[in-house]
mmCIF file with all atom_site columns, C-alpha atoms in Angstrom:
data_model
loop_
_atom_site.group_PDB
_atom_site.id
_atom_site.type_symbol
_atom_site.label_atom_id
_atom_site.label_alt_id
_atom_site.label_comp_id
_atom_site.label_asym_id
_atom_site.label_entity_id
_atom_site.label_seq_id
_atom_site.pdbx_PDB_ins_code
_atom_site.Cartn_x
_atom_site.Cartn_y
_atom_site.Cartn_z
_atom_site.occupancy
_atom_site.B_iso_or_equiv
_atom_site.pdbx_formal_charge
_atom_site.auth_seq_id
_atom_site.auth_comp_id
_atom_site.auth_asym_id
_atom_site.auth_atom_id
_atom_site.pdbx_PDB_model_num
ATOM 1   C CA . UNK N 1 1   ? 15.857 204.007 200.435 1.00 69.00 ? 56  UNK N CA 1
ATOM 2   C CA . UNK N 1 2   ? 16.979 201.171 198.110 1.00 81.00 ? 57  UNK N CA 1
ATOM 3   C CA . UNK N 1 3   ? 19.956 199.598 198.077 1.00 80.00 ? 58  UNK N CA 1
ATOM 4   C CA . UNK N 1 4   ? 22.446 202.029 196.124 1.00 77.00 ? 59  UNK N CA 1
ATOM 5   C CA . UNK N 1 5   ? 21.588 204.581 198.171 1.00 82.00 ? 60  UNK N CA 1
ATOM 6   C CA . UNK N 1 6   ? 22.050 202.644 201.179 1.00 85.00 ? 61  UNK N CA 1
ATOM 7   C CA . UNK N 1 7   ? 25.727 201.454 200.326 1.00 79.00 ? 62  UNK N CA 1
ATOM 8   C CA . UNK N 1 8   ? 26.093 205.524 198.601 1.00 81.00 ? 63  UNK N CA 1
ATOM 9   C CA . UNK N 1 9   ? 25.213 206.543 202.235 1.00 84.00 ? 64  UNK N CA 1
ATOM 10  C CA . UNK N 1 10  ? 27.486 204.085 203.888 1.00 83.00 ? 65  UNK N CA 1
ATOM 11  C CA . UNK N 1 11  ? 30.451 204.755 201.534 1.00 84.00 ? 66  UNK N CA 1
ATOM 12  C CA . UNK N 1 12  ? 30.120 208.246 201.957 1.00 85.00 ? 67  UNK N CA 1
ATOM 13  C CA . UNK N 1 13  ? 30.309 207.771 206.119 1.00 85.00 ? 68  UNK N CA 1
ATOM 14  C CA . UNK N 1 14  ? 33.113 205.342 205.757 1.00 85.00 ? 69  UNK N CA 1
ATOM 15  C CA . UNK N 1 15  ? 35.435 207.854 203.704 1.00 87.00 ? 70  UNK N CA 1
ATOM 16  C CA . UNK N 1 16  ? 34.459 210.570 206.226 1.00 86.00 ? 71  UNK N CA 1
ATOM 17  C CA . UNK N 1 17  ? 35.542 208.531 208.889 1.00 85.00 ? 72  UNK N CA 1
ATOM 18  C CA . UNK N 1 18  ? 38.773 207.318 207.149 1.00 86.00 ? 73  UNK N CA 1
ATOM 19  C CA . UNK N 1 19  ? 39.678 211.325 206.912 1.00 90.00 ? 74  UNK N CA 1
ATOM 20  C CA . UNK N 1 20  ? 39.021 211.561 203.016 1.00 92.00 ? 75  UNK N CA 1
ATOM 21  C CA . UNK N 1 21  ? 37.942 215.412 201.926 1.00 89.00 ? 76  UNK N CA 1
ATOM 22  C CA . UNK N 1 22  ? 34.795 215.459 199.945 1.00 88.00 ? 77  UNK N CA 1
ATOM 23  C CA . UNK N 1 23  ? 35.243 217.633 196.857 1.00 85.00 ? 78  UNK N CA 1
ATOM 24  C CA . UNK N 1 24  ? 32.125 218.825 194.570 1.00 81.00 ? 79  UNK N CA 1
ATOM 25  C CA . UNK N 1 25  ? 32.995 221.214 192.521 1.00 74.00 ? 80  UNK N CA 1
ATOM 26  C CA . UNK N 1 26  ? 34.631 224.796 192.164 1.00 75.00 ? 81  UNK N CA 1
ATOM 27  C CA . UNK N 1 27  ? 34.487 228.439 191.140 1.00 76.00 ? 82  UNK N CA 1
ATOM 28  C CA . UNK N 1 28  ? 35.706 229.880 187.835 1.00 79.00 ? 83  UNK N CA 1
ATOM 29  C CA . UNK N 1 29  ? 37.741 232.364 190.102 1.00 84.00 ? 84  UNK N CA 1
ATOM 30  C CA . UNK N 1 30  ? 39.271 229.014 192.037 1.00 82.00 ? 85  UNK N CA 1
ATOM 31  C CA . UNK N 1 31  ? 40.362 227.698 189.121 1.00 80.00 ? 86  UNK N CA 1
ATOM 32  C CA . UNK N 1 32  ? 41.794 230.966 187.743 1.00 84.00 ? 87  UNK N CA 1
ATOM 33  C CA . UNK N 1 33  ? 43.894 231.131 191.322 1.00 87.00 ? 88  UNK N CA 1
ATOM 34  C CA . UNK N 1 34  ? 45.052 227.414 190.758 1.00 85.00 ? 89  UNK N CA 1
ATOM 35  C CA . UNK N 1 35  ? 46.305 227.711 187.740 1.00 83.00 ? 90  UNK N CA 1
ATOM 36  C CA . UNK N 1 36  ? 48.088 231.022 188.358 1.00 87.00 ? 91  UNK N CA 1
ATOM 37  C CA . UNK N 1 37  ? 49.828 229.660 191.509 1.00 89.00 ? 92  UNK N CA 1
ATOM 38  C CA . UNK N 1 38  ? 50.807 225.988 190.128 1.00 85.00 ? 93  UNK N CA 1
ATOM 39  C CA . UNK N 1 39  ? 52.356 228.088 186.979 1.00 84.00 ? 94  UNK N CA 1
ATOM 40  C CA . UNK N 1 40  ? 54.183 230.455 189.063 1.00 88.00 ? 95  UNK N CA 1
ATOM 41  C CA . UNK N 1 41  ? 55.142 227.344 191.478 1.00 88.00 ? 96  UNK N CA 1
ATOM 42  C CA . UNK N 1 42  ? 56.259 225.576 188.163 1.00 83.00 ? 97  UNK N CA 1
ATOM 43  C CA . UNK N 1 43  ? 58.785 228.301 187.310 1.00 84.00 ? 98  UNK N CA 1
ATOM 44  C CA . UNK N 1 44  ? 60.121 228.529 190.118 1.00 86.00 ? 99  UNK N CA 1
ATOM 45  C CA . UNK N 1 45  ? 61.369 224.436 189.694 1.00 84.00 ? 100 UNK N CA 1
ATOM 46  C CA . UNK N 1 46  ? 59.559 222.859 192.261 1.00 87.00 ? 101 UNK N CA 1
ATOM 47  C CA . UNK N 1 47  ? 60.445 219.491 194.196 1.00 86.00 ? 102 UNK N CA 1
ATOM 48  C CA . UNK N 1 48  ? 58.403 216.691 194.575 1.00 87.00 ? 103 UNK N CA 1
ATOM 49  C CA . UNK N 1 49  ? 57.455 217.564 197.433 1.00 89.00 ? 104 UNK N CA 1
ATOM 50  C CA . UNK N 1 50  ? 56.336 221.436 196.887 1.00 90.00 ? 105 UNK N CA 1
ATOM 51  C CA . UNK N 1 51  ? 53.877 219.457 194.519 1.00 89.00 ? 106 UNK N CA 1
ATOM 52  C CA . UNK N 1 52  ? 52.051 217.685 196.772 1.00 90.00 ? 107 UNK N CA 1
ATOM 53  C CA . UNK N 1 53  ? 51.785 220.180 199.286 1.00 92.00 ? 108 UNK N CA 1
ATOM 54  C CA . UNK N 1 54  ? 50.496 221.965 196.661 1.00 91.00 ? 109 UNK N CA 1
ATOM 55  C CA . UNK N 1 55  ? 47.899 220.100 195.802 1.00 89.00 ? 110 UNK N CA 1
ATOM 56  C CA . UNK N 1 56  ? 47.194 218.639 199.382 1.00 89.00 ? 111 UNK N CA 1
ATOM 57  C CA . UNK N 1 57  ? 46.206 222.666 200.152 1.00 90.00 ? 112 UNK N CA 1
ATOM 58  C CA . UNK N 1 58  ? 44.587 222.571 196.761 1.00 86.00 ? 113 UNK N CA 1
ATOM 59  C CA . UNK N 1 59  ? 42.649 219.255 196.491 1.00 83.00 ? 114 UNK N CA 1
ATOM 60  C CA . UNK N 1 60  ? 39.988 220.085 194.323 1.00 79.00 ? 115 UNK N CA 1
ATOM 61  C CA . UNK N 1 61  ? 42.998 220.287 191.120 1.00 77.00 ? 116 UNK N CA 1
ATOM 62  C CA . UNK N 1 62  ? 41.540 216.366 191.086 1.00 73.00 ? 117 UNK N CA 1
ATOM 63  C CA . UNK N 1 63  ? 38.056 216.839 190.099 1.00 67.00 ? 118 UNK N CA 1
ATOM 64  C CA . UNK N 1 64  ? 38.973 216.831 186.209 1.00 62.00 ? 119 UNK N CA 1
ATOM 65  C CA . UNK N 1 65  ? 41.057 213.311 186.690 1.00 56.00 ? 120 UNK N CA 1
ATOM 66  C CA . UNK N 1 66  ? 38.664 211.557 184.719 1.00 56.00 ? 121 UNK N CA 1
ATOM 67  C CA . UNK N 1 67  ? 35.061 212.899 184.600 1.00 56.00 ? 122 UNK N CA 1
ATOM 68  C CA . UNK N 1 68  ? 33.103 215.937 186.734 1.00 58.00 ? 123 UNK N CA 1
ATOM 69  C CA . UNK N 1 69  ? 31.363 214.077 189.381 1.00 69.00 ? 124 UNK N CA 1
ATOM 70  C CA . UNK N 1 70  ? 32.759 214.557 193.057 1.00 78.00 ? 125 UNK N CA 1
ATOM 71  C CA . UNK N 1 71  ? 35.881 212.988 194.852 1.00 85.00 ? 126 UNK N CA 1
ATOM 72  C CA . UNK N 1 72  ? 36.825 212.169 198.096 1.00 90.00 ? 127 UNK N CA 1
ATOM 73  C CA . UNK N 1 73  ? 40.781 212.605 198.214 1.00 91.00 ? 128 UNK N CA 1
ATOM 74  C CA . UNK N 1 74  ? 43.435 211.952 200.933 1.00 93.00 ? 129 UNK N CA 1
ATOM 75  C CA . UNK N 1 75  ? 46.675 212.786 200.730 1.00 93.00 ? 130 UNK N CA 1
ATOM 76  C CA . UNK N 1 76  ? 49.168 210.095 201.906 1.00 93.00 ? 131 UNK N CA 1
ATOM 77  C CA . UNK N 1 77  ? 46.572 207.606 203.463 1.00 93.00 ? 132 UNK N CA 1
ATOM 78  C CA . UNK N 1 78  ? 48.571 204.231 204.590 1.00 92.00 ? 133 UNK N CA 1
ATOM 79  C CA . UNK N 1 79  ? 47.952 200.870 202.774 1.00 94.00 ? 134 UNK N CA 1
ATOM 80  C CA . UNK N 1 80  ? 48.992 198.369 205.962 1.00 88.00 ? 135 UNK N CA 1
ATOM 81  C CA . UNK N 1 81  ? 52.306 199.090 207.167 1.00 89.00 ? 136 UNK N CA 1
ATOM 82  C CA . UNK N 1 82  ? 53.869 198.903 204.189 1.00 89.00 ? 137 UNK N CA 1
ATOM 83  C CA . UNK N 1 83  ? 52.919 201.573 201.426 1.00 94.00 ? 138 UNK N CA 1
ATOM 84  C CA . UNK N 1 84  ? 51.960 205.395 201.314 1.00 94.00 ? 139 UNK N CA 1
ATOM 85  C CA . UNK N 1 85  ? 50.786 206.257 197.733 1.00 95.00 ? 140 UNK N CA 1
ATOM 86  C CA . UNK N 1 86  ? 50.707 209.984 197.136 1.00 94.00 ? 141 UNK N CA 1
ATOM 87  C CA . UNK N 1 87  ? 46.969 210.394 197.355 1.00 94.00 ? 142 UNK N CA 1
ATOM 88  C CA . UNK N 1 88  ? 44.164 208.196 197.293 1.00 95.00 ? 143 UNK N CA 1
ATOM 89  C CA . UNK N 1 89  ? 41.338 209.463 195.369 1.00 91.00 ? 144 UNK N CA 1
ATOM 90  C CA . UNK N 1 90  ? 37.694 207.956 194.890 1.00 91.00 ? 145 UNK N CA 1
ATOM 91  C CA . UNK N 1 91  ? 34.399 208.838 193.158 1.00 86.00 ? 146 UNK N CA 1
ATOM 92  C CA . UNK N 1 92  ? 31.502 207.744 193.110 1.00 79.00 ? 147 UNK N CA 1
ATOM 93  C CA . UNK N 1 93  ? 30.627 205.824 189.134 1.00 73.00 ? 148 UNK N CA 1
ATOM 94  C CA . UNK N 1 94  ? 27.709 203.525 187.778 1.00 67.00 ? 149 UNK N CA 1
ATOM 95  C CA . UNK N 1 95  ? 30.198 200.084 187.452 1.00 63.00 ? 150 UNK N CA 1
ATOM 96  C CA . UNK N 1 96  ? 31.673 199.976 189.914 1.00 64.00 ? 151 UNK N CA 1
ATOM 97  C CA . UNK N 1 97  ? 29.684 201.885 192.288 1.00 76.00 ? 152 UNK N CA 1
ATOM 98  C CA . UNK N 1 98  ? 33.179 203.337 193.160 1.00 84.00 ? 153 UNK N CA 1
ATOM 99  C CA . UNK N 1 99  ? 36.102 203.990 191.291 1.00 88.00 ? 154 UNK N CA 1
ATOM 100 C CA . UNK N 1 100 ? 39.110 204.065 193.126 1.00 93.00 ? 155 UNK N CA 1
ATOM 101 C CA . UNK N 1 101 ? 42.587 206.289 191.745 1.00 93.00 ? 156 UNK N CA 1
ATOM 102 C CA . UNK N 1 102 ? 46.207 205.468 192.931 1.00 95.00 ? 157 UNK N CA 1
ATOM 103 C CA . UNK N 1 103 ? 48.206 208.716 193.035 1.00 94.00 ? 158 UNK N CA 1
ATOM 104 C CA . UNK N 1 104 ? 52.356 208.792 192.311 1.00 93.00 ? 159 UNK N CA 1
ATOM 105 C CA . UNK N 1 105 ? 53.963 212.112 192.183 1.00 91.00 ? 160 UNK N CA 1
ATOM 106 C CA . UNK N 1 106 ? 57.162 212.560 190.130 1.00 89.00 ? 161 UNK N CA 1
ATOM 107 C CA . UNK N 1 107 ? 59.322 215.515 190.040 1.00 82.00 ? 162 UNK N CA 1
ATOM 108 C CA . UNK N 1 108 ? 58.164 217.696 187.837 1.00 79.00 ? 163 UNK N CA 1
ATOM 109 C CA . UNK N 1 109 ? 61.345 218.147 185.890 1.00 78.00 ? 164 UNK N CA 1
ATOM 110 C CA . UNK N 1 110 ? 61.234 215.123 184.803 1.00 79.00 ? 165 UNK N CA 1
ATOM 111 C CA . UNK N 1 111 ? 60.471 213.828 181.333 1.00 75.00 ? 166 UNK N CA 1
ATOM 112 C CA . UNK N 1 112 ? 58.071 210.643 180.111 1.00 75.00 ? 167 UNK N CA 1
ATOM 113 C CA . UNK N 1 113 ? 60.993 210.072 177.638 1.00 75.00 ? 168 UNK N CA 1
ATOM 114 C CA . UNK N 1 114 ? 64.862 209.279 177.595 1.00 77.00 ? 169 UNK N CA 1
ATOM 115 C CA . UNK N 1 115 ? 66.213 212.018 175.143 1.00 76.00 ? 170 UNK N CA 1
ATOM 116 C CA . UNK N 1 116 ? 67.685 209.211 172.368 1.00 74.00 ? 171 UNK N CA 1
ATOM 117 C CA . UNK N 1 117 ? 66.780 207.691 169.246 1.00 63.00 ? 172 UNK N CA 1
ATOM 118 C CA . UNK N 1 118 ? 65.188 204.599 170.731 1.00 69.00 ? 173 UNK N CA 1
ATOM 119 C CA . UNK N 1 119 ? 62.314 206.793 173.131 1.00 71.00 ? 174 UNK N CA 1
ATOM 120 C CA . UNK N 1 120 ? 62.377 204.659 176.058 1.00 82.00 ? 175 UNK N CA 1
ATOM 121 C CA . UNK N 1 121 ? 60.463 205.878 179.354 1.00 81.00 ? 176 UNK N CA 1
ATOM 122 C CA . UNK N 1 122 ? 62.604 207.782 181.999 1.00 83.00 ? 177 UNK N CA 1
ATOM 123 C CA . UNK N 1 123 ? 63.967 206.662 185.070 1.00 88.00 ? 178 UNK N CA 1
ATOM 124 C CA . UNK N 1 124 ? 61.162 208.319 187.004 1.00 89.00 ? 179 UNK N CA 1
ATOM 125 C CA . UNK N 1 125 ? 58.014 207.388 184.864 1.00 88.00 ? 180 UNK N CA 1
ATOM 126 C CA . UNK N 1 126 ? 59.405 203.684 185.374 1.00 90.00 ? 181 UNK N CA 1
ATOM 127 C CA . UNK N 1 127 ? 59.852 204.166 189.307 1.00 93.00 ? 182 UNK N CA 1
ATOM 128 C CA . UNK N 1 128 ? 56.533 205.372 189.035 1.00 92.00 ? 183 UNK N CA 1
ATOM 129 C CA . UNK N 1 129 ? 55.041 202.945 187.404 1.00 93.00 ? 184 UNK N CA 1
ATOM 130 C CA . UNK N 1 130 ? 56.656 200.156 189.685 1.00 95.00 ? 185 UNK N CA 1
ATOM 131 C CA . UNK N 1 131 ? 55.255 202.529 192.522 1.00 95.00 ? 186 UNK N CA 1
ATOM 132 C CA . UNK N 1 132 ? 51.550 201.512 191.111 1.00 96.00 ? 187 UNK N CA 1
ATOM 133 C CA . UNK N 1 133 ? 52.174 197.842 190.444 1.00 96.00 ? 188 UNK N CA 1
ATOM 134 C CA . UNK N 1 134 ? 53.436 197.508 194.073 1.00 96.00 ? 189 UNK N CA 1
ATOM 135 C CA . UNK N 1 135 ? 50.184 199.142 195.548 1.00 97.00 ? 190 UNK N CA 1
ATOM 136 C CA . UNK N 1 136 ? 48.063 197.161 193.119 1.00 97.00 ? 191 UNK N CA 1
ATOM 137 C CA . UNK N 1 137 ? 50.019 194.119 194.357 1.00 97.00 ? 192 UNK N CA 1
ATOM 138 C CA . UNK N 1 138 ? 49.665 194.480 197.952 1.00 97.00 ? 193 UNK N CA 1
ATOM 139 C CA . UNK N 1 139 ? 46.252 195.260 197.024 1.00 97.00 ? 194 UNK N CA 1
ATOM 140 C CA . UNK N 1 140 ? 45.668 191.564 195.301 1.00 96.00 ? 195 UNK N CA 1
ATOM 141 C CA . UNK N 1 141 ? 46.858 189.796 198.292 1.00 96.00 ? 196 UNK N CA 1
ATOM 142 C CA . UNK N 1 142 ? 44.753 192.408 201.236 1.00 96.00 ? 197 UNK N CA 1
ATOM 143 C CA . UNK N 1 143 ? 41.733 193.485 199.827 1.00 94.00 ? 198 UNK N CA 1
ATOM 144 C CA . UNK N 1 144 ? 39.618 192.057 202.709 1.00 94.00 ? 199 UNK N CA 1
ATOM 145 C CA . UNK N 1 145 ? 41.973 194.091 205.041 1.00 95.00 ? 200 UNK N CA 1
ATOM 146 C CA . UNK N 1 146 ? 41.622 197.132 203.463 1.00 93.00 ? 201 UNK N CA 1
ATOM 147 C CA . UNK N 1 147 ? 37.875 197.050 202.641 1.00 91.00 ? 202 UNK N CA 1
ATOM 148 C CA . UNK N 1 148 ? 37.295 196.083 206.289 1.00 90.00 ? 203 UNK N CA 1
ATOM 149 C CA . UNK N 1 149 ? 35.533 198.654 208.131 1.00 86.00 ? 204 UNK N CA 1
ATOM 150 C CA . UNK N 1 150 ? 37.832 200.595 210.435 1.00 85.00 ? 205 UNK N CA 1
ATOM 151 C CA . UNK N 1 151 ? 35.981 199.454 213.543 1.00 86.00 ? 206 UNK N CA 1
ATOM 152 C CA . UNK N 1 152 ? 36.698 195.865 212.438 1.00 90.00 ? 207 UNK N CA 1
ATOM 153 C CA . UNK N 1 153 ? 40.487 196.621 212.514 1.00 91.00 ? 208 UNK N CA 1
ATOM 154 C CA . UNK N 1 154 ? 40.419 197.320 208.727 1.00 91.00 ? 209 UNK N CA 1
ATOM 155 C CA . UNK N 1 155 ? 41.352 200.467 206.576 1.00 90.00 ? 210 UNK N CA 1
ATOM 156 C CA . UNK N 1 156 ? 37.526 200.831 205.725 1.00 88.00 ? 211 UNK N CA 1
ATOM 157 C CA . UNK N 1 157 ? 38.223 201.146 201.564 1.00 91.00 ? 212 UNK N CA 1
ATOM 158 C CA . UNK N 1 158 ? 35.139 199.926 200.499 1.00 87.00 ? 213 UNK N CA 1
ATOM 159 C CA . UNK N 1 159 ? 35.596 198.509 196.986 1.00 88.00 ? 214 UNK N CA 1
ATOM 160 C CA . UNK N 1 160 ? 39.208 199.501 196.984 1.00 93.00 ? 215 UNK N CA 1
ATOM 161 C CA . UNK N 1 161 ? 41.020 196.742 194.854 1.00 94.00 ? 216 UNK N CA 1
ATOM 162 C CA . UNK N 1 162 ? 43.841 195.877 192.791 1.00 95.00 ? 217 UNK N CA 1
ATOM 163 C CA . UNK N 1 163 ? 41.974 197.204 189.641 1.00 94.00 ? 218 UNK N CA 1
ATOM 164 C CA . UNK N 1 164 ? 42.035 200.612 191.045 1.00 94.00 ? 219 UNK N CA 1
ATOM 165 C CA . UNK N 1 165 ? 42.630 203.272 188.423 1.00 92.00 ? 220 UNK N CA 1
ATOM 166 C CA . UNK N 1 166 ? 46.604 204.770 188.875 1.00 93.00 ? 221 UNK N CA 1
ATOM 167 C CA . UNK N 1 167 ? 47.841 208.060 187.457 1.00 89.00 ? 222 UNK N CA 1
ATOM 168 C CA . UNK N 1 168 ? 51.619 209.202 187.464 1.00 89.00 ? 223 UNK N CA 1
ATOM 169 C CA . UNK N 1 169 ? 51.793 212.797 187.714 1.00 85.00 ? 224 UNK N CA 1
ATOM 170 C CA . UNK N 1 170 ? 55.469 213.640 186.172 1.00 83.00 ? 225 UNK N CA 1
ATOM 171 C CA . UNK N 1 171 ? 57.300 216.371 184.160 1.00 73.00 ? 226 UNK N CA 1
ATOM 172 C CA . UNK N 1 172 ? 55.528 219.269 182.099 1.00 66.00 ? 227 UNK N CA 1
ATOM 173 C CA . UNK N 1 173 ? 54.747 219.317 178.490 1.00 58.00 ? 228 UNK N CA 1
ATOM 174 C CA . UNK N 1 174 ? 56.709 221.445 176.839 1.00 55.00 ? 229 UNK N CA 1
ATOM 175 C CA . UNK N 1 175 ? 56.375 219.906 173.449 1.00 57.00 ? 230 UNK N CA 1
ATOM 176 C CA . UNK N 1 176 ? 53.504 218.270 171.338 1.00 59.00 ? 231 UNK N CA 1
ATOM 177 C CA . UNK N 1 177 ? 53.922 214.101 172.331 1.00 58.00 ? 232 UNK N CA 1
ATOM 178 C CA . UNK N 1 178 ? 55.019 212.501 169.003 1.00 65.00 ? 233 UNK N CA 1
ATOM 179 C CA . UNK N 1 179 ? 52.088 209.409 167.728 1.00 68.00 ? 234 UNK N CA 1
ATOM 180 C CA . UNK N 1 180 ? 55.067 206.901 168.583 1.00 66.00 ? 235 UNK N CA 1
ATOM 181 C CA . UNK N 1 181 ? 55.015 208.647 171.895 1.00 59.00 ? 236 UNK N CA 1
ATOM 182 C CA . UNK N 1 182 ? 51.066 208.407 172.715 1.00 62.00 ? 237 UNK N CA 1
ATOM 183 C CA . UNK N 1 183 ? 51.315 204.686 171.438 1.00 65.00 ? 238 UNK N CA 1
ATOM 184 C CA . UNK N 1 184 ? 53.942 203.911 173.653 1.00 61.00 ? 239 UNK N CA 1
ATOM 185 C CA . UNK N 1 185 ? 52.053 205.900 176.965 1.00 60.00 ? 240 UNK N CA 1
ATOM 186 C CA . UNK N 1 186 ? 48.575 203.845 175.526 1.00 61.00 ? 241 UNK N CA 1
ATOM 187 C CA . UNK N 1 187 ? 50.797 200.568 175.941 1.00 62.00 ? 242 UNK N CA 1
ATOM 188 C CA . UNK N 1 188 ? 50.463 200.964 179.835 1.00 58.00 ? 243 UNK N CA 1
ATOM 189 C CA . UNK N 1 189 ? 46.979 201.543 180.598 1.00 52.00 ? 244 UNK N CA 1
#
């Protein structure tokens, strides 16, 4: 076994052990049931929190966050004492080995875009972007504690850092975005 396997093999037992669900893929007939439930839970004007239990009974809606490969997800895993994002999601990538994504839930209702002339971002895209910078913050000054193993008194996050991916899930489209719209959501990544 070389040496990426080894640390593949000792990721994969550290995410088990830190209660992270292992995701690899899904039926056409899965999907088909997702998306028929999370429309019919969209009409009926969901809360925040119908959303993530949706999707924490559903976790496999992650595996198209940014490529195919598999994910590990948990849904509100603990960073210290201190923060709780959403969900925690991590797959496995070529640099890094492991590519960690911070997940903020906004209410669904909710748009990217105040309705005037001057398209600023809403109330709720902003609280979740501060959401993110917080994480990625406490993240800059504990790395070492939360990449600890677990037996060592640490969260056991291997190669979870403050450059961690975060996605804001918030409002529906309705409309096509506008190009001064995509600039401005392409100014914070």
């Amino acid at each position: 076994m070389d040496d990426r396997e080894e640390a593949l093999r000792q990721i994969t037992i550290d995410l088990d052990k830190a209660g992270f669900t292992r995701i690899c893929g899904f039926t056409l007939e899965d999907a088909e049931a997702d998306l028929a439930a999370y429309l019919s839970l969209l009409e009926g004007g969901p809360s925040e929190l119908d959303l993530q239990r949706f999707l924490t009974s559903r976790p496999r809606n992650f595996l198209g966050e940014r490529g195919s490969q598999c994910r590990w997800v948990k849904a509100h895993p603990y960073l210290g004492n201190q923060f709780m994002p959403d969900f925690l999601t991590v797959r496995i990538d070529s640099n890094p080995l492991i590519r960690w994504t911070l997940v903020e839930i906004q209410r669904p209702d909710a748009g990217l875009f105040t309705q005037d002339r001057r398209k600023r971002t809403t109330e709720q895209f902003d609280e979740g972007m501060r959401q993110i910078i917080e994480w990625r913050d406490w993240l800059s000054e504990n790395s070492d504690y939360a990449q600890k193993a677990r037996a060592r008194q640490g969260l056991g996050l291997t190669g979870l850092t403050a450059q961690a991916d975060g996605l804001i899930l918030i409002g529906r489209r309705r409309k096509n975005l506008t190009c001064e719209e995509c600039k401005l959501i392409a100014s914070f990544t």
